[in-house]
Amino acid sequence: MVGHGVDNRRHDGLAILLLAALACAFWGNCVVGGRVPVAAIYQKQMLPWSAVAEASSETRQWDSLLWDSMAQFYPWRLLLHRAAQSGELPLWNPYQFCGYPFVGNGQSAMFYPPNWLYFIVHPKLGMGLSAALHYFLGGLFVFGLGRAWRLSVLPALFAALAFSYGGFMVTWIELPTLPNSLIWLPLAWWGIEVIVRGRAVPLSGAQSCRARERGRGEDAVASCCGPLMLATALGMTLLAGHFQIAAYVWIFAFLYALVRLLTRTTPRRGRRIGAVTLAAGLGLMLAMAQLLPTLELGRHSSRGSGGPSSAGFAFHRQRAVQALELATLLSPDFLGSPVTGDYAGISYSEHCGFVGAITLLLGLAGLALKPRRGAAWLFGGIALFALWGAMAGPPAMLLYWGVPKLGQAGGFSRLLSVWTLAAALWGAMGLQSVIEALGLRASVLRTQAEAEGEEGAAADRGLKPPPGEPAADRPADGRLSTAVAVVALALLLVQVLPWAYHFNPRARAEDVYPETELIGQLRQHLGSDRYVAINDRQAWGLTKVPANVILPPNAATVYGLRCVDGYDSLFPARYREVAAGYEGADPSPLSNGNMLLLGKSTHWMGRAATLAVQAESASVGEWFHTVWRGEGCAIISLRFPLSRLPALLPMTPISWSTPVAASGDRLNASRILLPPLQTDAAVLVPDALNRQWSAWTEGRRPAEIRPGVPSRTTASVVVGAGTRTLDLVYFPTSVVCGLFVSLLALAAMVGLAAFWRGGGARG
């Protein structure tokens, strides 16, 4: 099945080409077919789009997580694209919540290199390209890890496909930060293998030979190549934007390193431990550009306060994987499917750990067969540990109570991310065991004397694999071994590919936030003012599409309008507190505490907005007049909007609106035009969030932003008599410091790579 030298490289290359081709084919209609991997089908059932949508037979059961692809990720990626096209980095989002720090939202992931794709292409194309890229990268890293474990090409390919097209990657890809963060775990494990083994363990088997020819020994590989791989993985998982999954990557990378260093006879173990520590430090530094702004915003969010509690654990336990749901590991639609509309649970994605029944059967075989029993127990143990945690078992308790802030993240069921990876490798180890146990590998049939003669030099350097772990890339007994592996691959693909392809909604590009007359009317009447969408919070739930919803949160970001509501897991808690004071109730739906939804136009008109959008059938009070009606909606306005008054008065606590007027369309800067001032005056400005805004009068004189005004969401700037312009610039210190540390880590990693490639590390 695998030969030496050129044949080896050819087989590896063909496997990698297959992974790339399959990823492109799987997402082909999103790359070249005018489709977008988002759930626009739900948007068609909301106003104003439902009033103008074409009749369609397409239906899908409501899934609030899939809705997030439209409500969060598409608007955020579009903001990133538009900012890049105008030469800006979107540190601030002026369109939602009356403005908030976009850079602090970790899932904006603007410093994640694969997301730089959006600098160039529109998200309607970029989201499909990103999905295909991450499916390929996830498969590539698993394939490389399998080859590092001396799997033959086809078993390693089996692991890659079981992971990339397994339950977690398929059901979460429309919320891209989760799979984007997860794919770096196999690279982290691969880097640890390089450190532990003291070999580069390349795919072709040729690089390590070249390294030895250039005089590099195992310590150089363990000290340079392995840490670079591990640091890249640990840094990229944090930059990818989902910190719960990133925490799992770090935790299971640490546990994997601990097990491998303790159970394997490794020379110079202290140096290996130092290499892992170095990689962790570099990985953490690499992610600081994103970590520091997120930590800063997190302190001001609802999730930044509080800690683990018995009530919190009980809440997560209720939503953990239940015993009955274990049947879905063998058949993902055992309890129904959102595609067919008969799923009875709350969230299909949260509880889907499917990797193919053949994968689990092979994994069990690996535990019983001798050749790969140790590796099978390692990955099988990791898989079962993660699954136990997803069911709210003791591993979940350890993570909930032992890891700070992890309890404020999503539920335990997301440990299925680690389960799918470990189970895929477990099944691949079982496939290799079956092949070797049947006597199909020539390496198993060789005599002990032949083994000692061929591996003598390696044993002298401490590189000989332990008993039961055959060396890589030995010639196989040809056709029968290939046939066994091909049959296993075919069974896997038959089980996972049809299900995976039909699960993800793929919307037509023209159906994703289309222009409507309502949007045009808002643009015409708003100017630089804001609008408030009047919605019923009780309509939002987990089991059905919200009824009569108008312009759901974050739609304003797509259309370049400015709104009061919004949807973000880290929006400042003080917004929620102030909104609750105006609304007289919690402004977040019971089903989603990350949303801010407003329902009383009279409390917001003239304060943070001069226009409101509500259902066309709703009544209008005597202080209001209707600006426009149509598409099931009505735009209303105060007859005498307070925001038009030419006085520097405190507007209201939540108002980012300027007292007089604002000009310019930059994201991170705003110019306030002031009326003629006879004396010094205090101007309300956006909340500085620890004074991260800078203020300048007349474009050149710095001004001090002062806290302590009677508002919890505004600050003030004292300007002198005669001042006509006040410029505000948002470029927080956390971004400056984070970028500096990240660039410092990048420079260190480049230096380490140059040291290795230049032959500075000698064995």
CSV table of C-alpha atoms in Angstrom, one decimal, residues 58-478:
chain,number,residue,atom,x,y,z
A,58,GLU,CA,-38.2,25.0,0.3
A,59,THR,CA,-38.7,24.6,4.0
A,60,ARG,CA,-36.5,23.9,7.0
A,61,GLN,CA,-37.1,23.4,10.7
A,62,TRP,CA,-36.1,26.4,12.8
A,63,ASP,CA,-32.6,26.1,14.2
A,64,SER,CA,-31.5,29.2,16.1
A,65,LEU,CA,-27.8,28.2,15.7
A,66,LEU,CA,-28.1,28.0,12.0
A,67,TRP,CA,-29.8,31.4,12.0
A,68,ASP,CA,-26.6,32.8,13.5
A,69,SER,CA,-25.0,32.4,10.1
A,70,MET,CA,-27.3,35.2,8.9
A,71,ALA,CA,-27.7,37.1,12.1
A,72,GLN,CA,-24.0,37.3,13.1
A,73,PHE,CA,-21.4,35.9,10.8
A,74,TYR,CA,-22.5,37.2,7.4
A,75,PRO,CA,-22.9,40.8,8.7
A,76,TRP,CA,-19.5,40.6,10.5
A,77,ARG,CA,-17.7,39.3,7.5
A,78,LEU,CA,-19.3,41.9,5.3
A,79,LEU,CA,-18.2,44.7,7.7
A,80,LEU,CA,-14.6,43.3,7.5
A,81,HIS,CA,-14.8,43.3,3.7
A,82,ARG,CA,-16.2,46.8,3.3
A,83,ALA,CA,-13.7,48.2,5.8
A,84,ALA,CA,-10.8,46.6,4.0
A,85,GLN,CA,-12.1,48.0,0.7
A,86,SER,CA,-12.1,51.5,2.1
A,87,GLY,CA,-8.7,51.1,3.6
A,88,GLU,CA,-9.7,50.6,7.3
A,89,LEU,CA,-9.5,48.0,9.9
A,90,PRO,CA,-12.9,47.8,11.6
A,91,LEU,CA,-12.1,48.3,15.2
A,92,TRP,CA,-15.5,49.9,15.9
A,93,ASN,CA,-18.9,48.9,14.6
A,94,PRO,CA,-21.1,52.1,14.5
A,95,TYR,CA,-24.1,50.3,13.2
A,96,GLN,CA,-25.3,48.2,16.2
A,97,PHE,CA,-26.0,49.0,19.9
A,98,CYS,CA,-25.4,52.6,19.1
A,99,GLY,CA,-21.8,51.6,18.4
A,100,TYR,CA,-19.5,49.0,20.2
A,101,PRO,CA,-16.0,47.7,19.9
A,102,PHE,CA,-16.0,45.3,17.0
A,103,VAL,CA,-12.4,44.3,17.5
A,104,GLY,CA,-13.2,43.1,21.0
A,105,ASN,CA,-15.8,40.7,19.7
A,106,GLY,CA,-13.5,37.6,19.4
A,107,GLN,CA,-15.7,36.1,16.7
A,108,SER,CA,-15.0,39.0,14.4
A,109,ALA,CA,-11.6,37.2,14.0
A,110,MET,CA,-10.1,40.0,11.9
A,111,PHE,CA,-6.5,39.0,12.8
A,112,TYR,CA,-7.1,35.4,11.8
A,113,PRO,CA,-5.0,35.0,8.5
A,114,PRO,CA,-7.6,32.8,6.6
A,115,ASN,CA,-10.1,35.6,7.2
A,116,TRP,CA,-8.0,38.0,5.3
A,117,LEU,CA,-9.6,36.4,2.3
A,118,TYR,CA,-12.5,38.7,3.0
A,119,PHE,CA,-10.2,41.7,2.4
A,120,ILE,CA,-10.3,40.7,-1.2
A,121,VAL,CA,-13.6,38.8,-2.0
A,122,HIS,CA,-17.2,39.5,-1.0
A,123,PRO,CA,-18.6,37.2,1.8
A,124,LYS,CA,-21.1,35.8,-0.7
A,125,LEU,CA,-18.1,34.1,-2.3
A,126,GLY,CA,-15.7,34.2,0.6
A,127,MET,CA,-17.8,32.1,3.0
A,128,GLY,CA,-17.9,29.2,0.6
A,129,LEU,CA,-14.1,29.5,-0.1
A,130,SER,CA,-13.4,29.6,3.6
A,131,ALA,CA,-15.5,26.5,4.3
A,132,ALA,CA,-13.7,24.6,1.6
A,133,LEU,CA,-10.3,25.8,2.8
A,134,HIS,CA,-11.0,24.8,6.4
A,135,TYR,CA,-12.3,21.4,5.4
A,136,PHE,CA,-9.1,20.8,3.5
A,137,LEU,CA,-6.9,22.1,6.2
A,138,GLY,CA,-8.6,20.0,8.9
A,139,GLY,CA,-8.2,16.9,6.7
A,140,LEU,CA,-4.6,17.7,5.9
A,141,PHE,CA,-3.6,18.1,9.6
A,142,VAL,CA,-5.3,14.9,10.6
A,143,PHE,CA,-3.7,13.1,7.6
A,144,GLY,CA,-0.3,14.4,8.7
A,145,LEU,CA,-0.9,13.4,12.3
A,146,GLY,CA,-1.8,9.9,11.1
A,147,ARG,CA,1.3,9.6,9.1
A,148,ALA,CA,3.3,10.8,12.1
A,149,TRP,CA,1.8,7.8,13.9
A,150,ARG,CA,3.1,5.6,11.1
A,151,LEU,CA,-0.3,4.9,9.6
A,152,SER,CA,-0.3,3.9,6.0
A,153,VAL,CA,-1.7,6.4,3.5
A,154,LEU,CA,-5.2,5.0,3.3
A,155,PRO,CA,-5.8,4.6,7.0
A,156,ALA,CA,-4.5,8.2,7.5
A,157,LEU,CA,-6.8,9.3,4.7
A,158,PHE,CA,-9.7,7.5,6.5
A,159,ALA,CA,-9.1,9.5,9.7
A,160,ALA,CA,-8.9,12.8,7.7
A,161,LEU,CA,-12.3,12.1,6.0
A,162,ALA,CA,-14.0,10.9,9.1
A,163,PHE,CA,-13.1,14.1,10.9
A,164,SER,CA,-13.7,16.6,8.1
A,165,TYR,CA,-17.1,15.2,7.2
A,166,GLY,CA,-18.1,14.2,10.6
A,167,GLY,CA,-20.8,15.6,12.8
A,168,PHE,CA,-19.1,18.6,14.3
A,169,MET,CA,-17.5,20.0,11.2
A,170,VAL,CA,-20.7,19.6,9.2
A,171,THR,CA,-23.3,20.9,11.6
A,172,TRP,CA,-21.2,23.8,12.8
A,173,ILE,CA,-19.7,25.1,9.6
A,174,GLU,CA,-22.3,27.8,9.2
A,175,LEU,CA,-21.0,29.2,12.5
A,176,PRO,CA,-17.5,29.2,11.2
A,177,THR,CA,-15.5,30.2,14.3
A,178,LEU,CA,-16.1,26.8,15.9
A,179,PRO,CA,-14.7,24.5,13.2
A,180,ASN,CA,-12.1,27.1,12.3
A,181,SER,CA,-10.8,26.9,15.9
A,182,LEU,CA,-11.1,23.1,16.1
A,183,ILE,CA,-9.0,22.3,13.0
A,184,TRP,CA,-5.8,23.4,14.7
A,185,LEU,CA,-6.0,20.6,17.4
A,186,PRO,CA,-4.7,17.9,15.1
A,187,LEU,CA,-1.8,20.2,14.1
A,188,ALA,CA,-1.1,20.8,17.8
A,189,TRP,CA,-0.9,17.0,18.4
A,190,TRP,CA,1.2,16.6,15.3
A,191,GLY,CA,3.7,19.2,16.6
A,192,ILE,CA,3.8,17.4,20.0
A,193,GLU,CA,4.6,14.2,18.1
A,194,VAL,CA,7.5,15.9,16.4
A,195,ILE,CA,8.8,17.1,19.8
A,196,VAL,CA,8.4,13.8,21.5
A,197,ARG,CA,9.8,11.7,18.7
A,198,GLY,CA,12.6,14.1,17.8
A,199,ARG,CA,11.7,13.7,14.1
A,200,ALA,CA,10.0,15.9,11.6
A,201,VAL,CA,7.9,12.9,10.6
A,202,PRO,CA,7.1,14.5,7.2
A,203,LEU,CA,4.5,13.2,4.9
A,204,SER,CA,6.9,12.0,2.2
A,205,GLY,CA,9.5,10.6,4.6
A,206,ALA,CA,12.2,12.5,2.7
A,207,GLN,CA,12.7,15.6,4.7
A,208,SER,CA,14.1,13.9,7.8
A,209,CYS,CA,16.7,12.2,5.5
A,210,ARG,CA,17.7,15.6,4.1
A,211,ALA,CA,17.8,17.0,7.6
A,212,ARG,CA,20.2,14.3,8.7
A,213,GLU,CA,22.3,14.9,5.6
A,214,ARG,CA,22.6,18.6,6.6
A,215,GLY,CA,23.7,17.7,10.0
A,216,ARG,CA,20.6,18.3,12.0
A,217,GLY,CA,19.9,15.9,14.8
A,218,GLU,CA,16.7,14.9,16.7
A,219,ASP,CA,17.2,17.6,19.3
A,220,ALA,CA,17.2,20.2,16.6
A,221,VAL,CA,13.9,18.9,15.2
A,222,ALA,CA,12.4,18.7,18.7
A,223,SER,CA,13.6,22.2,19.6
A,224,CYS,CA,12.7,24.0,16.3
A,225,CYS,CA,10.3,22.2,14.0
A,226,GLY,CA,7.9,20.8,16.6
A,227,PRO,CA,7.6,24.0,18.7
A,228,LEU,CA,6.8,26.0,15.5
A,229,MET,CA,4.0,23.6,14.6
A,230,LEU,CA,2.6,23.6,18.1
A,231,ALA,CA,2.9,27.4,18.5
A,232,THR,CA,1.2,28.0,15.2
A,233,ALA,CA,-1.7,25.7,16.2
A,234,LEU,CA,-2.2,27.2,19.6
A,235,GLY,CA,-2.0,30.8,18.3
A,236,MET,CA,-4.3,30.2,15.4
A,237,THR,CA,-7.0,28.5,17.4
A,238,LEU,CA,-7.3,31.6,19.5
A,239,LEU,CA,-7.2,34.0,16.5
A,240,ALA,CA,-9.9,31.9,14.8
A,241,GLY,CA,-12.4,33.4,17.3
A,242,HIS,CA,-14.2,30.9,19.4
A,243,PHE,CA,-12.6,30.8,22.8
A,244,GLN,CA,-14.5,27.9,24.2
A,245,ILE,CA,-13.3,25.6,21.4
A,246,ALA,CA,-9.9,27.2,21.6
A,247,ALA,CA,-9.8,26.4,25.3
A,248,TYR,CA,-10.6,22.8,24.5
A,249,VAL,CA,-7.7,22.8,21.9
A,250,TRP,CA,-5.3,24.1,24.6
A,251,ILE,CA,-6.5,21.7,27.3
A,252,PHE,CA,-6.4,18.6,25.1
A,253,ALA,CA,-3.1,19.6,23.6
A,254,PHE,CA,-1.6,19.8,27.1
A,255,LEU,CA,-3.2,16.5,28.1
A,256,TYR,CA,-1.9,14.9,25.0
A,257,ALA,CA,1.6,16.2,25.6
A,258,LEU,CA,1.5,15.0,29.2
A,259,VAL,CA,0.5,11.5,28.2
A,260,ARG,CA,3.1,11.2,25.4
A,261,LEU,CA,5.9,12.5,27.5
A,262,LEU,CA,5.1,10.2,30.4
A,263,THR,CA,4.4,7.0,28.5
A,264,ARG,CA,7.1,7.1,25.8
A,265,THR,CA,10.7,6.4,26.4
A,266,THR,CA,12.2,9.7,25.2
A,267,PRO,CA,15.8,10.8,25.7
A,268,ARG,CA,16.3,14.3,27.1
A,269,ARG,CA,12.8,14.6,28.4
A,270,GLY,CA,13.5,17.9,30.0
A,271,ARG,CA,14.4,19.4,26.7
A,272,ARG,CA,11.1,18.1,25.2
A,273,ILE,CA,9.2,19.7,28.1
A,274,GLY,CA,11.0,23.0,27.5
A,275,ALA,CA,10.0,22.8,23.8
A,276,VAL,CA,6.3,22.4,24.6
A,277,THR,CA,6.5,25.3,27.1
A,278,LEU,CA,8.3,27.5,24.5
A,279,ALA,CA,5.5,26.7,22.0
A,280,ALA,CA,2.8,27.5,24.4
A,281,GLY,CA,4.4,30.9,25.2
A,282,LEU,CA,4.8,31.7,21.5
A,283,GLY,CA,1.3,30.6,20.7
A,284,LEU,CA,-0.2,32.8,23.5
A,285,MET,CA,1.9,35.8,22.3
A,286,LEU,CA,0.9,35.2,18.7
A,287,ALA,CA,-2.8,35.6,19.6
A,288,MET,CA,-2.4,38.7,21.7
A,289,ALA,CA,-3.7,41.0,18.9
A,290,GLN,CA,-7.1,39.4,19.5
A,291,LEU,CA,-6.9,38.4,23.1
A,292,LEU,CA,-6.2,41.8,24.7
A,293,PRO,CA,-9.1,43.6,23.0
A,294,THR,CA,-11.4,40.7,23.8
A,295,LEU,CA,-10.4,40.6,27.4
A,296,GLU,CA,-11.0,44.3,27.7
A,297,LEU,CA,-14.5,44.1,26.2
A,298,GLY,CA,-15.2,40.9,28.1
A,299,ARG,CA,-14.8,42.7,31.4
A,300,HIS,CA,-17.7,45.0,30.4
A,301,SER,CA,-20.0,42.2,29.1
A,302,SER,CA,-22.6,40.1,30.9
A,303,ARG,CA,-20.3,37.1,30.5
A,304,GLY,CA,-17.4,38.9,32.1
A,305,SER,CA,-19.0,38.9,35.5
A,306,GLY,CA,-19.9,36.0,37.8
A,307,GLY,CA,-18.4,32.6,37.9
A,308,PRO,CA,-19.3,28.9,38.2
A,309,SER,CA,-22.2,28.0,40.4
A,310,SER,CA,-24.4,25.0,41.2
A,311,ALA,CA,-27.3,26.5,39.3
A,312,GLY,CA,-25.1,27.2,36.3
A,313,PHE,CA,-23.8,23.6,36.2
A,314,ALA,CA,-27.4,22.3,36.5
A,315,PHE,CA,-28.4,24.5,33.6
A,316,HIS,CA,-25.6,23.1,31.4
A,317,ARG,CA,-26.3,19.5,32.5
A,318,GLN,CA,-29.9,19.8,31.3
A,319,ARG,CA,-28.6,20.6,27.9
A,320,ALA,CA,-25.9,18.0,27.7
A,321,VAL,CA,-25.9,14.9,25.5
A,322,GLN,CA,-28.5,12.5,26.9
A,323,ALA,CA,-28.1,8.7,26.9
A,324,LEU,CA,-30.8,8.2,24.2
A,325,GLU,CA,-28.8,10.5,21.9
A,326,LEU,CA,-25.9,8.2,21.9
A,327,ALA,CA,-27.8,6.3,19.1
A,328,THR,CA,-27.1,9.3,16.9
A,329,LEU,CA,-23.4,8.4,16.9
A,330,LEU,CA,-24.4,5.5,14.7
A,331,SER,CA,-27.2,7.1,12.8
A,332,PRO,CA,-27.3,11.0,12.9
A,333,ASP,CA,-31.0,11.2,12.1
A,334,PHE,CA,-32.1,8.6,14.6
A,335,LEU,CA,-34.1,11.3,16.5
A,336,GLY,CA,-35.1,13.1,13.3
A,337,SER,CA,-33.6,15.9,11.3
A,338,PRO,CA,-34.1,19.7,10.8
A,339,VAL,CA,-33.9,19.0,7.1
A,340,THR,CA,-37.0,16.8,7.2
A,341,GLY,CA,-38.6,18.8,9.9
A,342,ASP,CA,-39.1,16.0,12.4
A,343,TYR,CA,-36.3,16.7,14.9
A,344,ALA,CA,-37.7,16.8,18.4
A,345,GLY,CA,-34.7,18.3,20.2
A,346,ILE,CA,-33.7,21.8,20.8
A,347,SER,CA,-30.4,21.9,18.8
A,348,TYR,CA,-29.3,19.3,16.3
A,349,SER,CA,-25.9,20.8,16.0
A,350,GLU,CA,-25.1,20.9,19.7
A,351,HIS,CA,-25.7,17.1,20.0
A,352,CYS,CA,-24.3,15.7,16.7
A,353,GLY,CA,-21.1,13.6,17.1
A,354,PHE,CA,-21.6,11.3,14.1
A,355,VAL,CA,-18.3,10.1,12.5
A,356,GLY,CA,-19.7,7.0,10.7
A,357,ALA,CA,-20.6,3.6,12.2
A,358,ILE,CA,-17.7,2.0,10.4
A,359,THR,CA,-15.3,4.3,12.3
A,360,LEU,CA,-16.6,3.2,15.7
A,361,LEU,CA,-16.5,-0.5,14.7
A,362,LEU,CA,-12.9,-0.2,13.6
A,363,GLY,CA,-12.0,1.7,16.8
A,364,LEU,CA,-13.4,-1.2,18.9
A,365,ALA,CA,-11.4,-3.6,16.7
A,366,GLY,CA,-8.3,-1.6,17.4
A,367,LEU,CA,-8.7,-2.0,21.2
A,368,ALA,CA,-8.8,-5.8,20.8
A,369,LEU,CA,-6.0,-6.3,18.2
A,370,LYS,CA,-2.3,-6.3,19.3
A,371,PRO,CA,-0.4,-4.3,16.6
A,372,ARG,CA,-1.9,-0.8,17.4
A,373,ARG,CA,-3.5,-1.5,20.7
A,374,GLY,CA,-1.5,1.2,22.5
A,375,ALA,CA,-2.4,3.9,20.0
A,376,ALA,CA,-6.0,2.7,19.9
A,377,TRP,CA,-6.3,3.0,23.6
A,378,LEU,CA,-4.8,6.5,23.5
A,379,PHE,CA,-7.2,8.0,21.0
A,380,GLY,CA,-10.1,5.8,22.2
A,381,GLY,CA,-9.5,7.1,25.7
A,382,ILE,CA,-9.5,10.7,24.6
A,383,ALA,CA,-12.7,10.1,22.6
A,384,LEU,CA,-14.5,8.5,25.5
A,385,PHE,CA,-13.2,11.1,27.9
A,386,ALA,CA,-14.6,13.9,25.7
A,387,LEU,CA,-17.9,12.1,25.1
A,388,TRP,CA,-18.3,11.6,28.9
A,389,GLY,CA,-17.8,15.3,29.3
A,390,ALA,CA,-20.3,16.1,26.6
A,391,MET,CA,-22.8,14.0,28.7
A,392,ALA,CA,-22.0,16.2,31.8
A,393,GLY,CA,-19.9,13.6,33.5
A,394,PRO,CA,-16.9,14.1,35.7
A,395,PRO,CA,-14.8,15.6,32.9
A,396,ALA,CA,-17.4,18.3,32.5
A,397,MET,CA,-17.3,19.0,36.2
A,398,LEU,CA,-13.5,19.4,36.1
A,399,LEU,CA,-13.7,21.8,33.2
A,400,TYR,CA,-16.6,23.8,34.6
A,401,TRP,CA,-15.2,24.3,38.1
A,402,GLY,CA,-11.5,24.2,37.2
A,403,VAL,CA,-11.1,26.4,34.2
A,404,PRO,CA,-11.8,30.1,34.8
A,405,LYS,CA,-14.7,31.6,32.7
A,406,LEU,CA,-15.3,28.3,30.7
A,407,GLY,CA,-18.5,28.0,32.6
A,408,GLN,CA,-19.8,31.2,31.0
A,409,ALA,CA,-19.2,29.8,27.5
A,410,GLY,CA,-21.5,27.3,25.7
A,411,GLY,CA,-22.7,23.9,26.9
A,412,PHE,CA,-20.8,20.7,27.6
A,413,SER,CA,-22.1,19.2,24.4
A,414,ARG,CA,-19.4,21.1,22.5
A,415,LEU,CA,-16.9,18.6,23.8
A,416,LEU,CA,-18.2,16.6,20.8
A,417,SER,CA,-15.7,18.6,18.9
A,418,VAL,CA,-12.8,16.7,20.5
A,419,TRP,CA,-14.8,13.5,20.3
A,420,THR,CA,-15.1,13.6,16.5
A,421,LEU,CA,-11.4,14.2,16.1
A,422,ALA,CA,-10.3,11.5,18.5
A,423,ALA,CA,-12.9,9.0,17.3
A,424,ALA,CA,-11.7,9.5,13.7
A,425,LEU,CA,-8.1,8.7,14.7
A,426,TRP,CA,-9.3,5.9,16.8
A,427,GLY,CA,-11.1,4.3,13.9
A,428,ALA,CA,-8.0,4.8,11.7
A,429,MET,CA,-5.8,3.1,14.2
A,430,GLY,CA,-8.3,0.2,14.2
A,431,LEU,CA,-8.2,0.0,10.4
A,432,GLN,CA,-4.4,-0.2,10.6
A,433,SER,CA,-4.6,-2.9,13.3
A,434,VAL,CA,-6.9,-5.0,11.2
A,435,ILE,CA,-4.5,-4.8,8.2
A,436,GLU,CA,-1.5,-5.7,10.3
A,437,ALA,CA,-3.3,-8.4,12.3
A,438,LEU,CA,-4.3,-10.1,9.1
A,439,GLY,CA,-0.6,-10.3,8.2
A,440,LEU,CA,-1.0,-7.9,5.3
A,441,ARG,CA,1.9,-5.7,6.3
A,442,ALA,CA,5.4,-6.9,5.4
A,443,SER,CA,6.8,-5.2,8.5
A,444,VAL,CA,4.8,-7.5,10.7
A,445,LEU,CA,6.1,-10.6,9.0
A,446,ARG,CA,9.8,-9.6,9.1
A,447,THR,CA,12.0,-11.5,11.5
A,448,GLN,CA,13.4,-9.9,14.6
A,449,ALA,CA,16.9,-10.1,13.2
A,450,GLU,CA,15.9,-8.1,10.1
A,451,ALA,CA,14.2,-5.5,12.2
A,452,GLU,CA,17.3,-5.1,14.4
A,453,GLY,CA,19.6,-4.9,11.4
A,454,GLU,CA,17.6,-2.3,9.6
A,455,GLU,CA,16.8,-0.2,12.7
A,456,GLY,CA,20.1,-0.5,14.5
A,457,ALA,CA,21.3,3.0,13.8
A,458,ALA,CA,18.0,4.5,14.8
A,459,ALA,CA,18.0,2.6,18.0
A,460,ASP,CA,21.4,3.9,18.9
A,461,ARG,CA,20.0,7.4,18.7
A,462,GLY,CA,17.0,6.5,20.7
A,463,LEU,CA,14.6,6.7,17.8
A,464,LYS,CA,13.5,3.0,17.7
A,465,PRO,CA,9.8,2.8,18.1
A,466,PRO,CA,8.5,1.0,21.1
A,467,PRO,CA,7.2,-2.6,20.8
A,468,GLY,CA,3.9,-2.8,18.9
A,469,GLU,CA,4.6,0.4,17.0
A,470,PRO,CA,5.9,-0.5,13.5
A,471,ALA,CA,8.1,1.9,11.7
A,472,ALA,CA,6.6,4.1,9.0
A,473,ASP,CA,6.5,3.6,5.3
A,474,ARG,CA,7.3,-0.1,5.0
A,475,PRO,CA,6.3,-1.9,1.9
A,476,ALA,CA,2.9,-3.7,2.2
A,477,ASP,CA,1.7,-7.0,0.8
A,478,GLY,CA,0.0,-5.1,-2.0
